Amino acid sequence: MSEYDVERSHGMHVVHDGPRQARPLLLIHGSGASSGTWSPMVPALADRHHVIRVDLPGCGQSPPAPSYDVPAQAGRVAALLDGLGLRHVAVVGHSSGGYVATALAEQRPDLVGSLVLISSGPSPDALLRQPFILRVLLAPPLGPLLWSRRSDAMIRRGISATAARPVDVPDDVVAEVRGITYRVMRTVLRRNTAYIAERGVPERLAALRVPVLVIFGAADPRWEPSSAHQYDAVPNARVELLPGVGHLPMLEAPETTGELLLGFTTTAADSPPMIPET
């Protein structure tokens, strides 16, 4: 693997890995995270793909944006892909990154060849009571006071609280998460909830007819793991539950997750394109 390019495009920090002539693979992180969360999987993915990682606005090394609505986020990603001249991209989203990926396919089906949703809750009723440390950090009155005073250890505990296995949180991810403001985090969470409350993800995907792989940890503490089967109603969708894995498969089980992803993208690329329903 070789990281060959880092750029700022359409208000987002973008990292490219792997050969540019290879099939494009876009990775979109979840709320309160950054492109660095994909790092354990990138070497294997970049052997076969042109891997594109973005920091969504207000996250990682990207500046804040006027709007954090999911469709607006997808529009920025579409502009990035247009600028790169890419079409039929394999798009992967973790957690709420899966909502941005879904909205991208809704807006621009010409850009999306296949979708992989990792730990993306299908609807609001699947949300579980969140781990204690996240409730403290994200809710008034303590949240606004504690957020700017988070230590590295507290940030690591917050990230690890959503895992079912011990995870190694890289220093660069801790630094990038520290840069996310309380206001941005709360706004992003509200906009994500509004997107799936308006219409659940499986219902949105059913109208797109794009090949979909859903990966869920069978021990996810954020979303009811059995809710992954709501995606069974989506044509051309495959659901994979990972035993003993929580909300962070790319950190908890990077090899297994990467193998599933690569197998899917190879099969999807060899299949004829689907025509969306009108």
Short mmCIF file of C-alpha atoms in Angstrom, two decimals:
data_model
loop_
_atom_site.label_atom_id
_atom_site.label_comp_id
_atom_site.label_asym_id
_atom_site.label_seq_id
_atom_site.Cartn_x
_atom_site.Cartn_y
_atom_site.Cartn_z
CA MET A 1 0.00 0.00 0.00
CA SER A 2 1.17 3.54 -0.67
CA GLU A 3 -0.49 6.72 0.50
CA TYR A 4 0.08 8.91 -2.51
CA ASP A 5 -2.08 11.96 -2.07
CA VAL A 6 -3.66 14.14 0.57
CA GLU A 7 -5.84 17.04 -0.48
CA ARG A 8 -8.58 19.43 0.56
CA SER A 9 -11.59 19.19 -1.74
CA HIS A 10 -15.09 20.67 -1.35
CA GLY A 11 -14.43 21.49 2.28
CA MET A 12 -13.16 18.01 3.14
CA HIS A 13 -9.78 16.54 3.98
CA VAL A 14 -9.27 13.65 1.53
CA VAL A 15 -6.68 10.85 1.62
CA HIS A 16 -5.95 8.56 -1.33
CA ASP A 17 -4.28 5.15 -1.03
CA GLY A 18 -3.47 2.46 -3.56
CA PRO A 19 -3.14 2.68 -7.36
CA ARG A 20 -5.25 5.37 -8.98
CA GLN A 21 -6.09 3.11 -11.92
CA ALA A 22 -7.67 0.48 -9.63
CA ARG A 23 -11.40 0.27 -8.92
CA PRO A 24 -12.41 3.18 -6.67
CA LEU A 25 -13.52 2.51 -3.09
CA LEU A 26 -14.83 5.38 -0.97
CA LEU A 27 -14.77 5.13 2.84
CA ILE A 28 -17.05 7.41 4.91
CA HIS A 29 -16.63 7.49 8.70
CA GLY A 30 -19.38 7.81 11.30
CA SER A 31 -20.36 10.53 13.77
CA GLY A 32 -17.62 11.84 16.01
CA ALA A 33 -14.94 9.96 14.08
CA SER A 34 -12.50 10.57 11.22
CA SER A 35 -10.94 8.88 8.22
CA GLY A 36 -8.26 7.51 10.53
CA THR A 37 -10.68 4.94 11.96
CA TRP A 38 -10.30 2.97 8.71
CA SER A 39 -6.51 2.69 9.06
CA PRO A 40 -6.32 -0.99 10.13
CA MET A 41 -8.18 -2.04 6.96
CA VAL A 42 -6.52 0.27 4.44
CA PRO A 43 -3.40 -1.82 3.58
CA ALA A 44 -5.47 -4.81 2.44
CA LEU A 45 -8.04 -2.65 0.65
CA ALA A 46 -5.41 -0.59 -1.16
CA ASP A 47 -3.86 -3.73 -2.66
CA ARG A 48 -6.96 -4.05 -4.85
CA HIS A 49 -8.59 -0.60 -4.87
CA HIS A 50 -8.01 3.09 -5.26
CA VAL A 51 -9.08 3.89 -1.69
CA ILE A 52 -10.52 7.34 -1.01
CA ARG A 53 -11.07 8.38 2.60
CA VAL A 54 -12.81 11.59 3.59
CA ASP A 55 -13.12 13.57 6.78
CA LEU A 56 -16.67 14.90 6.71
CA PRO A 57 -17.02 18.63 7.53
CA GLY A 58 -16.33 19.49 11.16
CA CYS A 59 -14.59 16.14 11.71
CA GLY A 60 -10.95 15.11 11.61
CA GLN A 61 -8.97 17.65 9.62
CA SER A 62 -11.97 19.18 7.80
CA PRO A 63 -13.32 22.63 8.74
CA PRO A 64 -16.93 23.20 9.87
CA ALA A 65 -19.71 23.62 7.30
CA PRO A 66 -22.93 25.68 7.19
CA SER A 67 -25.10 22.55 7.12
CA TYR A 68 -24.74 19.03 8.47
CA ASP A 69 -27.94 17.66 6.96
CA VAL A 70 -27.30 14.19 5.56
CA PRO A 71 -28.32 15.14 1.98
CA ALA A 72 -25.98 18.15 2.14
CA GLN A 73 -23.13 15.90 3.28
CA ALA A 74 -23.88 13.55 0.39
CA GLY A 75 -23.87 16.48 -2.03
CA ARG A 76 -20.33 17.39 -0.96
CA VAL A 77 -19.20 13.81 -1.50
CA ALA A 78 -20.85 13.79 -4.94
CA ALA A 79 -18.97 16.96 -5.87
CA LEU A 80 -15.72 15.30 -4.77
CA LEU A 81 -16.35 12.24 -6.95
CA ASP A 82 -17.36 14.44 -9.89
CA GLY A 83 -14.12 16.36 -9.49
CA LEU A 84 -12.17 13.11 -9.58
CA GLY A 85 -14.11 11.97 -12.66
CA LEU A 86 -15.25 8.76 -10.96
CA ARG A 87 -18.41 6.72 -11.56
CA HIS A 88 -19.82 3.43 -10.24
CA VAL A 89 -17.80 3.70 -7.03
CA ALA A 90 -18.00 1.12 -4.25
CA VAL A 91 -19.11 3.26 -1.31
CA VAL A 92 -18.62 2.12 2.28
CA GLY A 93 -20.10 3.91 5.29
CA HIS A 94 -19.63 3.18 8.96
CA SER A 95 -22.50 3.98 11.33
CA SER A 96 -24.00 7.33 10.23
CA GLY A 97 -21.51 7.32 7.35
CA GLY A 98 -23.88 4.71 5.95
CA TYR A 99 -26.60 7.37 5.87
CA VAL A 100 -24.38 9.67 3.83
CA ALA A 101 -23.60 6.76 1.50
CA THR A 102 -27.31 5.98 1.15
CA ALA A 103 -28.17 9.63 0.47
CA LEU A 104 -25.42 9.74 -2.14
CA ALA A 105 -26.99 6.76 -3.93
CA GLU A 106 -30.40 8.45 -3.70
CA GLN A 107 -29.11 11.69 -5.21
CA ARG A 108 -26.63 10.32 -7.72
CA PRO A 109 -27.15 6.66 -8.61
CA ASP A 110 -24.66 7.13 -11.44
CA LEU A 111 -21.87 7.56 -8.89
CA VAL A 112 -22.59 4.49 -6.75
CA GLY A 113 -21.89 1.00 -8.05
CA SER A 114 -22.40 -0.78 -4.72
CA LEU A 115 -22.96 0.03 -1.05
CA VAL A 116 -21.50 -1.41 2.14
CA LEU A 117 -23.11 -0.31 5.40
CA ILE A 118 -21.19 -1.17 8.56
CA SER A 119 -23.04 -0.79 11.88
CA SER A 120 -25.59 1.58 10.31
CA GLY A 121 -28.74 1.54 12.41
CA PRO A 122 -31.77 1.04 10.14
CA SER A 123 -34.33 3.14 12.04
CA PRO A 124 -34.69 5.14 15.28
CA ASP A 125 -36.48 2.32 17.10
CA ALA A 126 -33.34 0.18 16.85
CA LEU A 127 -31.25 2.60 18.94
CA LEU A 128 -30.24 1.22 22.36
CA ARG A 129 -29.57 3.13 25.57
CA GLN A 130 -26.09 4.50 24.96
CA PRO A 131 -23.02 3.66 27.08
CA PHE A 132 -22.80 5.80 30.23
CA ILE A 133 -19.70 7.76 29.22
CA LEU A 134 -21.34 8.84 25.97
CA ARG A 135 -24.51 9.91 27.75
CA VAL A 136 -22.43 12.08 30.09
CA LEU A 137 -20.35 13.62 27.31
CA LEU A 138 -23.19 14.31 24.90
CA ALA A 139 -26.00 15.58 27.11
CA PRO A 140 -26.46 18.77 29.14
CA PRO A 141 -25.60 19.88 31.71
CA LEU A 142 -22.25 18.09 31.98
CA GLY A 143 -21.63 17.50 28.29
CA PRO A 144 -20.77 21.08 27.26
CA LEU A 145 -18.52 21.45 30.33
CA LEU A 146 -16.66 18.16 29.94
CA TRP A 147 -16.33 18.07 26.15
CA SER A 148 -13.53 20.62 25.82
CA ARG A 149 -11.74 19.15 28.86
CA ARG A 150 -11.59 15.57 27.58
CA SER A 151 -8.28 13.85 28.19
CA ASP A 152 -6.80 11.40 25.70
CA ALA A 153 -7.80 8.60 28.06
CA MET A 154 -11.39 9.84 28.19
CA ILE A 155 -11.58 10.02 24.40
CA ARG A 156 -10.26 6.48 24.16
CA ARG A 157 -12.81 5.30 26.73
CA GLY A 158 -15.58 7.00 24.78
CA ILE A 159 -14.58 5.27 21.56
CA SER A 160 -13.96 1.91 23.22
CA ALA A 161 -17.35 2.04 24.98
CA THR A 162 -19.02 1.15 21.69
CA ALA A 163 -16.79 -1.90 21.13
CA ALA A 164 -17.30 -5.42 22.44
CA ARG A 165 -13.61 -6.30 22.17
CA PRO A 166 -10.48 -4.43 23.28
CA VAL A 167 -9.44 -1.99 20.56
CA ASP A 168 -6.26 -0.05 19.92
CA VAL A 169 -7.27 3.54 19.17
CA PRO A 170 -4.43 5.20 17.20
CA ASP A 171 -3.01 8.47 18.51
CA ASP A 172 -3.94 10.29 15.30
CA VAL A 173 -7.57 9.26 15.69
CA VAL A 174 -7.60 10.58 19.27
CA ALA A 175 -6.17 13.90 18.03
CA GLU A 176 -8.72 14.12 15.21
CA VAL A 177 -11.64 13.31 17.51
CA ARG A 178 -10.46 15.97 19.94
CA GLY A 179 -10.89 18.57 17.20
CA ILE A 180 -14.65 17.93 16.87
CA THR A 181 -16.59 20.57 18.77
CA TYR A 182 -19.53 19.82 21.06
CA ARG A 183 -21.82 21.94 18.87
CA VAL A 184 -20.84 20.08 15.68
CA MET A 185 -21.24 16.69 17.34
CA ARG A 186 -24.69 17.47 18.70
CA THR A 187 -25.81 18.95 15.38
CA VAL A 188 -24.57 15.98 13.38
CA LEU A 189 -26.38 13.55 15.70
CA ARG A 190 -29.64 15.49 15.36
CA ARG A 191 -29.39 15.60 11.57
CA ASN A 192 -28.64 11.88 11.38
CA THR A 193 -31.67 11.09 13.53
CA ALA A 194 -33.85 13.33 11.36
CA TYR A 195 -32.72 11.47 8.23
CA ILE A 196 -33.68 7.99 9.46
CA ALA A 197 -36.81 9.26 11.23
CA GLU A 198 -38.08 10.70 7.96
CA ARG A 199 -37.60 7.35 6.25
CA GLY A 200 -35.77 4.24 7.40
CA VAL A 201 -32.62 3.12 5.59
CA PRO A 202 -34.02 -0.23 4.36
CA GLU A 203 -36.99 1.55 2.81
CA ARG A 204 -34.67 4.02 1.10
CA LEU A 205 -32.44 1.24 -0.22
CA ALA A 206 -35.33 -0.86 -1.51
CA ALA A 207 -36.10 1.80 -4.10
CA LEU A 208 -32.48 1.99 -5.31
CA ARG A 209 -31.82 -1.63 -6.24
CA VAL A 210 -28.08 -1.16 -5.79
CA PRO A 211 -26.09 -4.17 -4.50
CA VAL A 212 -25.79 -3.82 -0.71
CA LEU A 213 -23.70 -5.54 1.94
CA VAL A 214 -24.68 -4.92 5.56
CA ILE A 215 -22.11 -5.77 8.24
CA PHE A 216 -23.23 -5.65 11.87
CA GLY A 217 -21.57 -6.63 15.10
CA ALA A 218 -23.66 -9.24 16.92
CA ALA A 219 -22.72 -7.49 20.18
CA ASP A 220 -23.24 -3.88 19.05
CA PRO A 221 -24.06 -1.78 22.17
CA ARG A 222 -25.41 1.19 20.17
CA TRP A 223 -27.92 -0.50 17.88
CA GLU A 224 -30.01 -3.59 18.55
CA PRO A 225 -28.02 -6.25 16.64
CA SER A 226 -31.15 -8.10 15.49
CA SER A 227 -32.26 -4.90 13.74
CA ALA A 228 -29.71 -5.73 11.05
CA HIS A 229 -32.30 -8.14 9.69
CA GLN A 230 -34.52 -5.20 8.77
CA TYR A 231 -32.19 -5.02 5.77
CA ASP A 232 -33.32 -8.50 4.68
CA ALA A 233 -36.28 -6.75 3.04
CA VAL A 234 -33.93 -4.94 0.64
CA PRO A 235 -33.55 -6.61 -2.76
CA ASN A 236 -29.93 -7.43 -3.61
CA ALA A 237 -28.86 -7.02 0.03
CA ARG A 238 -26.75 -9.43 2.06
CA VAL A 239 -26.50 -9.22 5.85
CA GLU A 240 -23.47 -10.44 7.80
CA LEU A 241 -23.46 -10.55 11.63
CA LEU A 242 -20.01 -10.78 13.25
CA PRO A 243 -20.03 -12.79 16.53
CA GLY A 244 -18.49 -11.05 19.52
CA VAL A 245 -18.04 -7.76 17.64
CA GLY A 246 -19.50 -4.43 18.72
CA HIS A 247 -20.03 -1.16 16.88
CA LEU A 248 -16.48 -0.89 15.47
CA PRO A 249 -15.82 -3.87 13.16
CA MET A 250 -13.00 -2.06 11.36
CA LEU A 251 -11.11 -1.76 14.68
CA GLU A 252 -12.36 -4.93 16.38
CA ALA A 253 -12.18 -7.35 13.45
CA PRO A 254 -10.37 -5.57 10.58
CA GLU A 255 -9.28 -8.75 8.77
CA THR A 256 -12.74 -10.34 8.75
CA THR A 257 -14.41 -7.06 7.84
CA GLY A 258 -11.90 -6.42 5.06
CA GLU A 259 -12.33 -9.90 3.60
CA LEU A 260 -16.11 -9.50 3.52
CA LEU A 261 -15.80 -6.10 1.92
CA LEU A 262 -13.31 -7.20 -0.75
CA GLY A 263 -15.30 -10.29 -1.62
CA PHE A 264 -18.42 -8.19 -2.03
CA THR A 265 -16.83 -5.43 -4.11
CA THR A 266 -15.32 -8.00 -6.48
CA THR A 267 -18.66 -9.74 -7.00
CA ALA A 268 -20.57 -6.46 -7.33
CA ALA A 269 -18.10 -5.12 -9.88
CA ASP A 270 -18.57 -8.23 -12.04
CA SER A 271 -22.38 -7.93 -11.96
CA PRO A 272 -24.37 -5.88 -14.50
CA PRO A 273 -25.53 -2.49 -13.17
CA MET A 274 -28.99 -2.33 -11.65
CA ILE A 275 -31.58 0.08 -13.01
CA PRO A 276 -33.29 2.05 -10.20
CA GLU A 277 -37.06 1.91 -9.97
CA THR A 278 -38.84 5.02 -11.17
#
